[in-house]
PDB file of C-alpha atoms in Angstrom:
ATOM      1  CA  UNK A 168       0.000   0.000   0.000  1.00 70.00           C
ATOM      2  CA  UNK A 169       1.410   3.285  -0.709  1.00 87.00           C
ATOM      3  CA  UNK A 170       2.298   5.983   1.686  1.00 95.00           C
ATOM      4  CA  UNK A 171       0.726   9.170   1.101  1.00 97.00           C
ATOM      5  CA  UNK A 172       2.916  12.164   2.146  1.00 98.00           C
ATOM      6  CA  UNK A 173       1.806  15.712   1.899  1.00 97.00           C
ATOM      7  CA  UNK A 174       4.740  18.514   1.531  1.00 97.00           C
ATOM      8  CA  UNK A 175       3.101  21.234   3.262  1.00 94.00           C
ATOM      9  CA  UNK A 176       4.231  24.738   4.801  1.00 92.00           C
ATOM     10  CA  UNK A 177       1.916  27.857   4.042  1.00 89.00           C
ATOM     11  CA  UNK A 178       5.048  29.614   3.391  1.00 87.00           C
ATOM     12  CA  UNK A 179       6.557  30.466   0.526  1.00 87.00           C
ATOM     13  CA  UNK A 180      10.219  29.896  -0.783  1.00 86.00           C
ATOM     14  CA  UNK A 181      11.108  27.307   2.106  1.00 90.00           C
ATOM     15  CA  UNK A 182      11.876  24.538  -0.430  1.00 89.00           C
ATOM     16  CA  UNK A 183       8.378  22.687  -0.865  1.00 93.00           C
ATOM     17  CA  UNK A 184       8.685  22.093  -5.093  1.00 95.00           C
ATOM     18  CA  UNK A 185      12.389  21.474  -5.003  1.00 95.00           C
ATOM     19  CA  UNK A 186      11.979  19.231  -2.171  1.00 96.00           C
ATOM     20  CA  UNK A 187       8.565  17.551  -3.895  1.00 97.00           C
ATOM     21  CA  UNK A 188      10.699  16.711  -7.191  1.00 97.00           C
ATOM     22  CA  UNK A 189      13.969  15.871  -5.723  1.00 97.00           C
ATOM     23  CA  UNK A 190      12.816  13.482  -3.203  1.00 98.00           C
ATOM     24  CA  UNK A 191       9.792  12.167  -5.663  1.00 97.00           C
ATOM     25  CA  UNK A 192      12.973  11.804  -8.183  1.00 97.00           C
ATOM     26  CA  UNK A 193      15.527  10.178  -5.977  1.00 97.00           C
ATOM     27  CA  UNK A 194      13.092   7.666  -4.252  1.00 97.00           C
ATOM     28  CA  UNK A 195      12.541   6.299  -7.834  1.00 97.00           C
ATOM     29  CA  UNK A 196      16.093   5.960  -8.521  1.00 96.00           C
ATOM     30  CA  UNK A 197      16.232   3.988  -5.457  1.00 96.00           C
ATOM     31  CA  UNK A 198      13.811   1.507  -7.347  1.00 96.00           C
ATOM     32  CA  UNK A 199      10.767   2.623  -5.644  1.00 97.00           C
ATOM     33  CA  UNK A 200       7.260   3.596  -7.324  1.00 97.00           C
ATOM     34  CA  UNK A 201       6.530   7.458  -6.964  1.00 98.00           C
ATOM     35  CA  UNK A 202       3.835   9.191  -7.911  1.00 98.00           C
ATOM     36  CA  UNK A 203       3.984  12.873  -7.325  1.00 98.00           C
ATOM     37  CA  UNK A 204       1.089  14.797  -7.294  1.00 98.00           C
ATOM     38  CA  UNK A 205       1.252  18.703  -8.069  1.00 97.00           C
ATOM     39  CA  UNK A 206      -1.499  20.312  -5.931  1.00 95.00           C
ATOM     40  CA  UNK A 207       0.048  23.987  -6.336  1.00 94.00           C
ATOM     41  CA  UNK A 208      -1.995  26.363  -8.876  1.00 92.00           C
ATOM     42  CA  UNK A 209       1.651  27.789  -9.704  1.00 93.00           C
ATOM     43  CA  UNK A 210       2.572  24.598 -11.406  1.00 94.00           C
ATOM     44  CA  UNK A 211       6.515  24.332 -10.571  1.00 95.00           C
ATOM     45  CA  UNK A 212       6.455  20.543  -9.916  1.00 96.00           C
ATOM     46  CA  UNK A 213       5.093  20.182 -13.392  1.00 96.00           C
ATOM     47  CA  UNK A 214       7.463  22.690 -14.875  1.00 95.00           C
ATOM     48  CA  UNK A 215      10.555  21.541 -12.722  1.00 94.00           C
ATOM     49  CA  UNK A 216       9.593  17.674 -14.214  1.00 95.00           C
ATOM     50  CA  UNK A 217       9.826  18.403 -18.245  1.00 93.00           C
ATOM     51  CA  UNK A 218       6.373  19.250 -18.645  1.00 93.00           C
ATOM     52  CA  UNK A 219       5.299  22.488 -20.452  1.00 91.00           C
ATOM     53  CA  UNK A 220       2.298  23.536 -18.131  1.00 90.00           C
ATOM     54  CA  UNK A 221       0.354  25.429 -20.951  1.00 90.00           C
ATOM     55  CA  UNK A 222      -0.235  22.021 -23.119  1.00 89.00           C
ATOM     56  CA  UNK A 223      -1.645  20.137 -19.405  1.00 91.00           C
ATOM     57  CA  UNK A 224      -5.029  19.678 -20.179  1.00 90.00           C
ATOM     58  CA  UNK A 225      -5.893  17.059 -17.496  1.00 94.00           C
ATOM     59  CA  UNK A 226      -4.416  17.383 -13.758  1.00 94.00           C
ATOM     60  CA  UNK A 227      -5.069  18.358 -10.559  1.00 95.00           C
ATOM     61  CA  UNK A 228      -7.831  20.243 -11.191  1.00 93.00           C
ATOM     62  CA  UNK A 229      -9.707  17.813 -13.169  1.00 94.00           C
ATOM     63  CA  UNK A 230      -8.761  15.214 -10.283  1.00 95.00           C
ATOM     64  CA  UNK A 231     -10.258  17.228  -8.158  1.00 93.00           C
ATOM     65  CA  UNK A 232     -13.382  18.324  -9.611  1.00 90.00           C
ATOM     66  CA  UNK A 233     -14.042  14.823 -10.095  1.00 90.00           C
ATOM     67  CA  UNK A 234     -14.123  15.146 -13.736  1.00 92.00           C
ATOM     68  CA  UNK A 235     -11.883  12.829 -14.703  1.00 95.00           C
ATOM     69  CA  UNK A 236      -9.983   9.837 -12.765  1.00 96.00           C
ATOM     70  CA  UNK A 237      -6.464  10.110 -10.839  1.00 96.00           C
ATOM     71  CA  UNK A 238      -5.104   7.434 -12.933  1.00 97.00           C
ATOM     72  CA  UNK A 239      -6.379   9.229 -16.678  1.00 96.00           C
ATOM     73  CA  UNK A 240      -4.511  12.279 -15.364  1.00 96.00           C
ATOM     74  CA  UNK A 241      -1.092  10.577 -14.736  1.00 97.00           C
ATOM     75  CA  UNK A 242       1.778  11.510 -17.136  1.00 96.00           C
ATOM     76  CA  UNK A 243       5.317   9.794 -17.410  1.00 95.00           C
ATOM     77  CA  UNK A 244       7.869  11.714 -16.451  1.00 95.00           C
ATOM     78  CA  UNK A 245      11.855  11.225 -17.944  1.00 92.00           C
ATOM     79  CA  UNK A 246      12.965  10.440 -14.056  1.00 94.00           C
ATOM     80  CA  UNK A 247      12.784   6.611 -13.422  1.00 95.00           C
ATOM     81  CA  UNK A 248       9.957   5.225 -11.607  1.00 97.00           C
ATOM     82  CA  UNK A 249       8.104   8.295 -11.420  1.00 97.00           C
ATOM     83  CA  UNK A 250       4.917   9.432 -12.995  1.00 97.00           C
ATOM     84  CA  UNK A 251       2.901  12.703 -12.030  1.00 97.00           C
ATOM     85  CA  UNK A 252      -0.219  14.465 -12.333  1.00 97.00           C
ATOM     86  CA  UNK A 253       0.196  17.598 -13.640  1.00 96.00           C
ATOM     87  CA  UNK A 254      -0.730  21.352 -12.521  1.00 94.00           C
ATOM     88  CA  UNK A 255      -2.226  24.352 -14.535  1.00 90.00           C
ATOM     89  CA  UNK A 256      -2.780  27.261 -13.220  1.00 86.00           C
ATOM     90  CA  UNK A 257      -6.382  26.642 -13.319  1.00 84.00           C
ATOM     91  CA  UNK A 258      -6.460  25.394 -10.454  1.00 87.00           C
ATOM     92  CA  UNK A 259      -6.298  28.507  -8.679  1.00 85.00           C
ATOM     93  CA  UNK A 260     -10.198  28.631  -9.303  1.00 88.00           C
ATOM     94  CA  UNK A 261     -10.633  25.270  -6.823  1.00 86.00           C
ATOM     95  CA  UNK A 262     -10.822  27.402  -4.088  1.00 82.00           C
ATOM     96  CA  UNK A 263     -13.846  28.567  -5.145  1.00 85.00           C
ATOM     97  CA  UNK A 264     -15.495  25.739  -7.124  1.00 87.00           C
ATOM     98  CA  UNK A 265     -15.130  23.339  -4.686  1.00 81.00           C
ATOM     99  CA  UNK A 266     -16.699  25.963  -1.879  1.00 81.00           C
ATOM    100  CA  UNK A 267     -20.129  24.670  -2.029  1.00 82.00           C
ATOM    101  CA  UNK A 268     -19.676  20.837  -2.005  1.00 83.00           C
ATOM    102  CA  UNK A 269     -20.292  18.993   0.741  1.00 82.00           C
ATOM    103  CA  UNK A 270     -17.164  16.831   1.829  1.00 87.00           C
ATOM    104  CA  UNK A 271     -14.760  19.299  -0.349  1.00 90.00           C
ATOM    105  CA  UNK A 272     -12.176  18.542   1.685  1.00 90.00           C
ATOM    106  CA  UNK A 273     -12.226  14.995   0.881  1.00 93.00           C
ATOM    107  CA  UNK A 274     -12.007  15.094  -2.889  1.00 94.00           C
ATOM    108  CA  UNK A 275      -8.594  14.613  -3.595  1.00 95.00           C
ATOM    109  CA  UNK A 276      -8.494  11.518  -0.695  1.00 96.00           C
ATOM    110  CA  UNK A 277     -11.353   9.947  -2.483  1.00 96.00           C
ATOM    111  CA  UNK A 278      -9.401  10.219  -6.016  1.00 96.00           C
ATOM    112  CA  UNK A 279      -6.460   8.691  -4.966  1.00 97.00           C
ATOM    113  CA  UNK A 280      -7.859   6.300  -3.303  1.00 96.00           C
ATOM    114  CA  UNK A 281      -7.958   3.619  -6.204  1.00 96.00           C
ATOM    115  CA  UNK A 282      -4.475   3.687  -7.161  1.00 96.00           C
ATOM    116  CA  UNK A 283      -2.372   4.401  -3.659  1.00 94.00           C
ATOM    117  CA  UNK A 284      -1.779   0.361  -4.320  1.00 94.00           C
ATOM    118  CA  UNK A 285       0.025   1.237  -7.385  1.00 96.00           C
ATOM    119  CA  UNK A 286       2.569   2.840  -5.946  1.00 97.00           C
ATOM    120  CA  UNK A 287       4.877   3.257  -3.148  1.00 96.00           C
ATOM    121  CA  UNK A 288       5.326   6.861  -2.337  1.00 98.00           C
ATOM    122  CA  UNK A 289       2.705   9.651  -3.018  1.00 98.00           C
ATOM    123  CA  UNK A 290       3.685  12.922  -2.248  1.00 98.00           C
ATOM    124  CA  UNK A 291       1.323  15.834  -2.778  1.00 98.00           C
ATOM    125  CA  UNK A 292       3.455  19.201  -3.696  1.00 97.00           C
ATOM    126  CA  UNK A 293       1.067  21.651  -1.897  1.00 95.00           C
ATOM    127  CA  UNK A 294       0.362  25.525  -2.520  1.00 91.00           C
ATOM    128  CA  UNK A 295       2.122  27.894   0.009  1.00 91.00           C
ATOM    129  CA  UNK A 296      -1.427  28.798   2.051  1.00 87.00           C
ATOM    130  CA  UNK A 297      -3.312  26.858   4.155  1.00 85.00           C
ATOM    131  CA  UNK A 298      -6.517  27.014   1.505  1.00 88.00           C
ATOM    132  CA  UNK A 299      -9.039  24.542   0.488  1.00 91.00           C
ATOM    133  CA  UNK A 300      -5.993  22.881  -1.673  1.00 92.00           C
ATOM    134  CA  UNK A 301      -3.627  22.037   0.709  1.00 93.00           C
ATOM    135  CA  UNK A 302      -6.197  20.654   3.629  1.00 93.00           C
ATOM    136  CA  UNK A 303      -7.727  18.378   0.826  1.00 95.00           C
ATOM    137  CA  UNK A 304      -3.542  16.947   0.573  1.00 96.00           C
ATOM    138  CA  UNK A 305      -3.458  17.017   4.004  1.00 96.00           C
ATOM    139  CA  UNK A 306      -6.659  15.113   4.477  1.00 96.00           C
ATOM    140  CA  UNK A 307      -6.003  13.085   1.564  1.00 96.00           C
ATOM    141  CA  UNK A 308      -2.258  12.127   3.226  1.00 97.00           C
ATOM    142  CA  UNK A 309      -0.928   9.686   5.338  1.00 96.00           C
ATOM    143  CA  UNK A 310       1.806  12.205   6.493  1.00 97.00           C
ATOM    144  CA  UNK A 311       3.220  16.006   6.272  1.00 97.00           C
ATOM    145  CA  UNK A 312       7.006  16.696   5.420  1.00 97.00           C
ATOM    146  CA  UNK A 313       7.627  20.627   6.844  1.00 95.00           C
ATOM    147  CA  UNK A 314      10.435  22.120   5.139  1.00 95.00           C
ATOM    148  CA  UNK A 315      12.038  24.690   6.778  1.00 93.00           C
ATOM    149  CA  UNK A 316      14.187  26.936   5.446  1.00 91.00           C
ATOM    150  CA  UNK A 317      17.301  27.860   7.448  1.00 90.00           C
ATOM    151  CA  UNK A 318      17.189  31.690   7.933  1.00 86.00           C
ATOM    152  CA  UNK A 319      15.617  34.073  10.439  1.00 81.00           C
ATOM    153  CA  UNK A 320      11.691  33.705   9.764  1.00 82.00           C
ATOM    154  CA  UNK A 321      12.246  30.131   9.933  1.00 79.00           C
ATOM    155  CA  UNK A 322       9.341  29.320  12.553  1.00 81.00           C
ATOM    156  CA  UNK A 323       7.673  31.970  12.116  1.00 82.00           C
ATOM    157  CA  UNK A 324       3.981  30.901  11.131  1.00 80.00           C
ATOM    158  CA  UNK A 325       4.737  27.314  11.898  1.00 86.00           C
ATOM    159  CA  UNK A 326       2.608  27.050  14.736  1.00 85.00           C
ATOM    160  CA  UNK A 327      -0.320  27.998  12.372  1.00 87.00           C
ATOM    161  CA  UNK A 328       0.607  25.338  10.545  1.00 89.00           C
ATOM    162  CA  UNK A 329       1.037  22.661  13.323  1.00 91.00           C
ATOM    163  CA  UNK A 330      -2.339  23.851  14.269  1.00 90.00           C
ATOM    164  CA  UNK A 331      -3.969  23.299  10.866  1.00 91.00           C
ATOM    165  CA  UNK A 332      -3.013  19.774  11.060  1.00 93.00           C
ATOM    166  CA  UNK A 333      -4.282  19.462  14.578  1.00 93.00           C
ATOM    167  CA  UNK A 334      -8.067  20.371  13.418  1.00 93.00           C
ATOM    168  CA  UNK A 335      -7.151  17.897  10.527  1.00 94.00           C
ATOM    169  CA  UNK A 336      -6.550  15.437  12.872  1.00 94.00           C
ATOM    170  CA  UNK A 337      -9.509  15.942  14.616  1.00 94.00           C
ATOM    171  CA  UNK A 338     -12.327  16.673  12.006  1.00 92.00           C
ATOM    172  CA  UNK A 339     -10.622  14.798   9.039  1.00 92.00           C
ATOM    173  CA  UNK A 340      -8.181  12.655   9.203  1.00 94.00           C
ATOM    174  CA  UNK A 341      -7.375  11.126  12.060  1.00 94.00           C
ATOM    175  CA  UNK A 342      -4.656   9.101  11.087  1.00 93.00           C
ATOM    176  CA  UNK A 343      -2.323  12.270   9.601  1.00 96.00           C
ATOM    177  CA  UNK A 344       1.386  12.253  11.187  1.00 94.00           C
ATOM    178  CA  UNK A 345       3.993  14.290  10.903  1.00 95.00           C
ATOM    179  CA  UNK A 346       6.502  12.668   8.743  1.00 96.00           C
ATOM    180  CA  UNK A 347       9.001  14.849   9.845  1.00 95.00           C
ATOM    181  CA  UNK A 348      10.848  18.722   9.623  1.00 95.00           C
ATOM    182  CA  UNK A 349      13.137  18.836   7.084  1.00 96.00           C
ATOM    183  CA  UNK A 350      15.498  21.696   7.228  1.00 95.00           C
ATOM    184  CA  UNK A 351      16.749  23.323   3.585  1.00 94.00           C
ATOM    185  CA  UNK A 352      18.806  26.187   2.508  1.00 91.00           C
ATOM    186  CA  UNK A 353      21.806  25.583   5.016  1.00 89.00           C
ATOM    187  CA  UNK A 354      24.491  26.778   4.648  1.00 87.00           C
ATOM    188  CA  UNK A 355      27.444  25.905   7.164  1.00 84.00           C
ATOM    189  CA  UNK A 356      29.200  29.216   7.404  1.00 87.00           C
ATOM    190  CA  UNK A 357      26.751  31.134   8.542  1.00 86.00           C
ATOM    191  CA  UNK A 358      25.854  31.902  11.837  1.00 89.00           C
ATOM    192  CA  UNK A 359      21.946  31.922  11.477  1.00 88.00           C
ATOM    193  CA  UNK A 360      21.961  28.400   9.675  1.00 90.00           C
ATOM    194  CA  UNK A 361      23.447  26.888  12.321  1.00 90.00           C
ATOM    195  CA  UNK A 362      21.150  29.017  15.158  1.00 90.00           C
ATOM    196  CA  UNK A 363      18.177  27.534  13.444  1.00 89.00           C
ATOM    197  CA  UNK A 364      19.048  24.260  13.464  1.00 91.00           C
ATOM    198  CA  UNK A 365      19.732  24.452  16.963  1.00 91.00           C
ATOM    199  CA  UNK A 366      16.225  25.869  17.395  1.00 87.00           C
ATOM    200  CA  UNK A 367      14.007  23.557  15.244  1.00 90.00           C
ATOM    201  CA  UNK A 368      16.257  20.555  17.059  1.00 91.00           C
ATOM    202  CA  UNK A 369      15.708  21.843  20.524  1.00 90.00           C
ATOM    203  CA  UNK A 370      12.192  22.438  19.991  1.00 87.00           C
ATOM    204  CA  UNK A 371      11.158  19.138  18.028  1.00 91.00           C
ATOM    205  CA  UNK A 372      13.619  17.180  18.197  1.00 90.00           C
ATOM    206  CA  UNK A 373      13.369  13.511  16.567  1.00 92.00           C
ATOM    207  CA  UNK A 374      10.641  15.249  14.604  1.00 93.00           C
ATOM    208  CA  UNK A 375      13.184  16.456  12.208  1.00 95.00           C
ATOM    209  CA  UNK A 376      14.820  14.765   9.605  1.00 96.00           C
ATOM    210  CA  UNK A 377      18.341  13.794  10.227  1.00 95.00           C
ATOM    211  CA  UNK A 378      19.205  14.836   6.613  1.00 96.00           C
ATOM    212  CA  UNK A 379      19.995  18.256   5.897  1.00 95.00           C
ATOM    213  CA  UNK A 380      19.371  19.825   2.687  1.00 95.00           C
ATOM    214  CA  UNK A 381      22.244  22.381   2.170  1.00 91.00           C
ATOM    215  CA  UNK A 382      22.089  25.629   0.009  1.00 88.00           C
ATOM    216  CA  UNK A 383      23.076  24.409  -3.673  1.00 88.00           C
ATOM    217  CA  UNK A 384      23.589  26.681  -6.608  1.00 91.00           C
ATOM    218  CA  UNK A 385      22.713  23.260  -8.670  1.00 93.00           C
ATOM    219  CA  UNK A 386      19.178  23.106  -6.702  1.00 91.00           C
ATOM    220  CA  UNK A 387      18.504  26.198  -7.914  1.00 89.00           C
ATOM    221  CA  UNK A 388      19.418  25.570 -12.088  1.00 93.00           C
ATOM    222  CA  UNK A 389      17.916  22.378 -12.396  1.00 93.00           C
ATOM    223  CA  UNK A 390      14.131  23.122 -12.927  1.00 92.00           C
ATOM    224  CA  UNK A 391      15.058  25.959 -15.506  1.00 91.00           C
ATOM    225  CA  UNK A 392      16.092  23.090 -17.909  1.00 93.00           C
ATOM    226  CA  UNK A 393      13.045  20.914 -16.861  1.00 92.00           C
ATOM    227  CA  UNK A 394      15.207  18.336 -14.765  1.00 94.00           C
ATOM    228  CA  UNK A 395      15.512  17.087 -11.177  1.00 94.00           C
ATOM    229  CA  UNK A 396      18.823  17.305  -9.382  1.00 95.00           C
ATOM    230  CA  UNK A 397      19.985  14.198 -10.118  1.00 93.00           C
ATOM    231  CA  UNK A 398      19.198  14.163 -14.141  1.00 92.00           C
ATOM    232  CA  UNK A 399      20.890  17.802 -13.962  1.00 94.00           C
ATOM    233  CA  UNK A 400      23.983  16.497 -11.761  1.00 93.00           C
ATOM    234  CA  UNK A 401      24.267  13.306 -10.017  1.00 93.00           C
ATOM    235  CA  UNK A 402      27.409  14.129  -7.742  1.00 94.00           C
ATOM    236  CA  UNK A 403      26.342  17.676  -6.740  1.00 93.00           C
ATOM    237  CA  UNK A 404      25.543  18.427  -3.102  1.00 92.00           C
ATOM    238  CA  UNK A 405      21.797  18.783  -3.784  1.00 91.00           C
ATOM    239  CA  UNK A 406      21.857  15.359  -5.130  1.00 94.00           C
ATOM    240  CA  UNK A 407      23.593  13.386  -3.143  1.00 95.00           C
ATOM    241  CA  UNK A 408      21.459  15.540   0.157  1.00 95.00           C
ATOM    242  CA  UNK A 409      18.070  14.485  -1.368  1.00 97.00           C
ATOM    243  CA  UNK A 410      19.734  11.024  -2.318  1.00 97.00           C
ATOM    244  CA  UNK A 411      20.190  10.937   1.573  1.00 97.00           C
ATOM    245  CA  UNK A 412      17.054  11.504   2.700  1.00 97.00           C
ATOM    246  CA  UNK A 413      15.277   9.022   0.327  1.00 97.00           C
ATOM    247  CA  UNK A 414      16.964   6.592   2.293  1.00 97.00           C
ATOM    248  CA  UNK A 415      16.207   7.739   5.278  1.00 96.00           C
ATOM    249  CA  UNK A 416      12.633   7.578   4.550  1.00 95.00           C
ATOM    250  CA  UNK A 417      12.608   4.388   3.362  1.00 94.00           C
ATOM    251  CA  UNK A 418      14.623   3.240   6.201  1.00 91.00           C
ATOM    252  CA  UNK A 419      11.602   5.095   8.751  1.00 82.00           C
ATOM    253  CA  UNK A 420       8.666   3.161   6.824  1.00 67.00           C
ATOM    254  CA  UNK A 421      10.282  -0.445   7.641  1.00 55.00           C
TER     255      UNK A 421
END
């Protein structure tokens, strides 16, 4: 059965896409069957992955409307074992389709539903707001990754967060877990980087990933040719960092 995993924080810029595709990309190296849905109306996932978002015609928000099945929305993707549905910035409109529905928040759980046995990770690469969207992935999910990037807001707005998936818990899904706080954007010389990961440690401690994901000029190129860190280059940093925590997941679902 395939673990659902959410990659959540209503932030913006704290890593969320890069860590979505990277992960999604290195689990499937590591022989494992991803699918990696892209629940963000900004479409970066799909973009990042090859695709050119202006030809998606079925994705997320199809999926979610109900309109069409999960599995007549996937797409291959050129990264090994890993297929994706697709965004479009149509989706933005979800918000306010889905408003009147009774058990909106439930769509996307109820989609995936049939084919979470075809795989074994599903990660859902949510917007950065804690909308309609991302509490449908985070009811839909078995788990929440946090990224958290490494300078001085770093927790600010988290409690919100941890919060949201508190009511979740409660009203929704009352199986949802916290998969785990993954830091991103360290880098070792500076000062704050290494504050905050004191922080986030002291304050959650084995609630955050042991992996670190440090700052990475390669990170950053990748998606502008349309390739995940390790099609764009296997032996950089960012690579072998998200290569890392693949198998640290893997090792925490045995």
């Amino acid at each position: 059965m395939g673990k659902i995993i959410a990659i959540a924080n209503q932030k913006g810029g704290v890593g969320k896409t890069t860590t979505s595709v990277n992960l999604a990309a290195s689990l499937g190296v590591l022989e494992k069957k991803v699918l990696l849905v892209d629940a963000d109306p900004q479409a970066n996932a799909t973009s990042g992955l090859g695709i050119e978002v202006n030809t998606v015609e079925i994705g997320s928000y199809q999926v979610l409307e109900h309109i069409v099945t999960a599995k007549e929305a996937i797409v291959a993707t050129n990264s090994p074992n890993l297929d994706l549905i697709p965004a479009h910035i149509d989706l933005v409109a979800i918000e306010i389709e889905l408003i009147d529905k009774t058990n909106r928040e439930m769509m996307l759980r109820k989609a995936l539903e049939p084919i979470k046995g075809d795989y074994d990770y599903i990660f859902i690469d949510c917007a950065p707001s804690l909308g309609l969207i991302t509490l449908n992935a985070l009811t839909a999910a078995h788990s929440a990754i946090i990224p958290i990037q490494c300078e001085y807001f770093a927790l600010e707005g988290l409690g919100k967060l941890l919060n949201t998936i508190k009511s979740i818990q409660k009203i929704h899904n009352k199986d949802l877990g916290i998969e785990g706080m993954l830091l991103t954007m360290y880098d070792s010389r500076l000062r704050l980087s290494n504050q905050v990961v004191g922080e986030v440690k002291k304050h959650f401690g084995n609630m955050v990933f042991n992996t670190i994901i440090q700052r990475n000029v390669k990170l950053g190129e990748a998606p502008s040719f349309g390739e995940t860190i390790i099609d764009y280059d296997a032996t950089s940093k960012g690579a072998s960092s998200y290569l890392k925590l693949a198998q640290e997941l893997i090792s925490k679902k045995k």
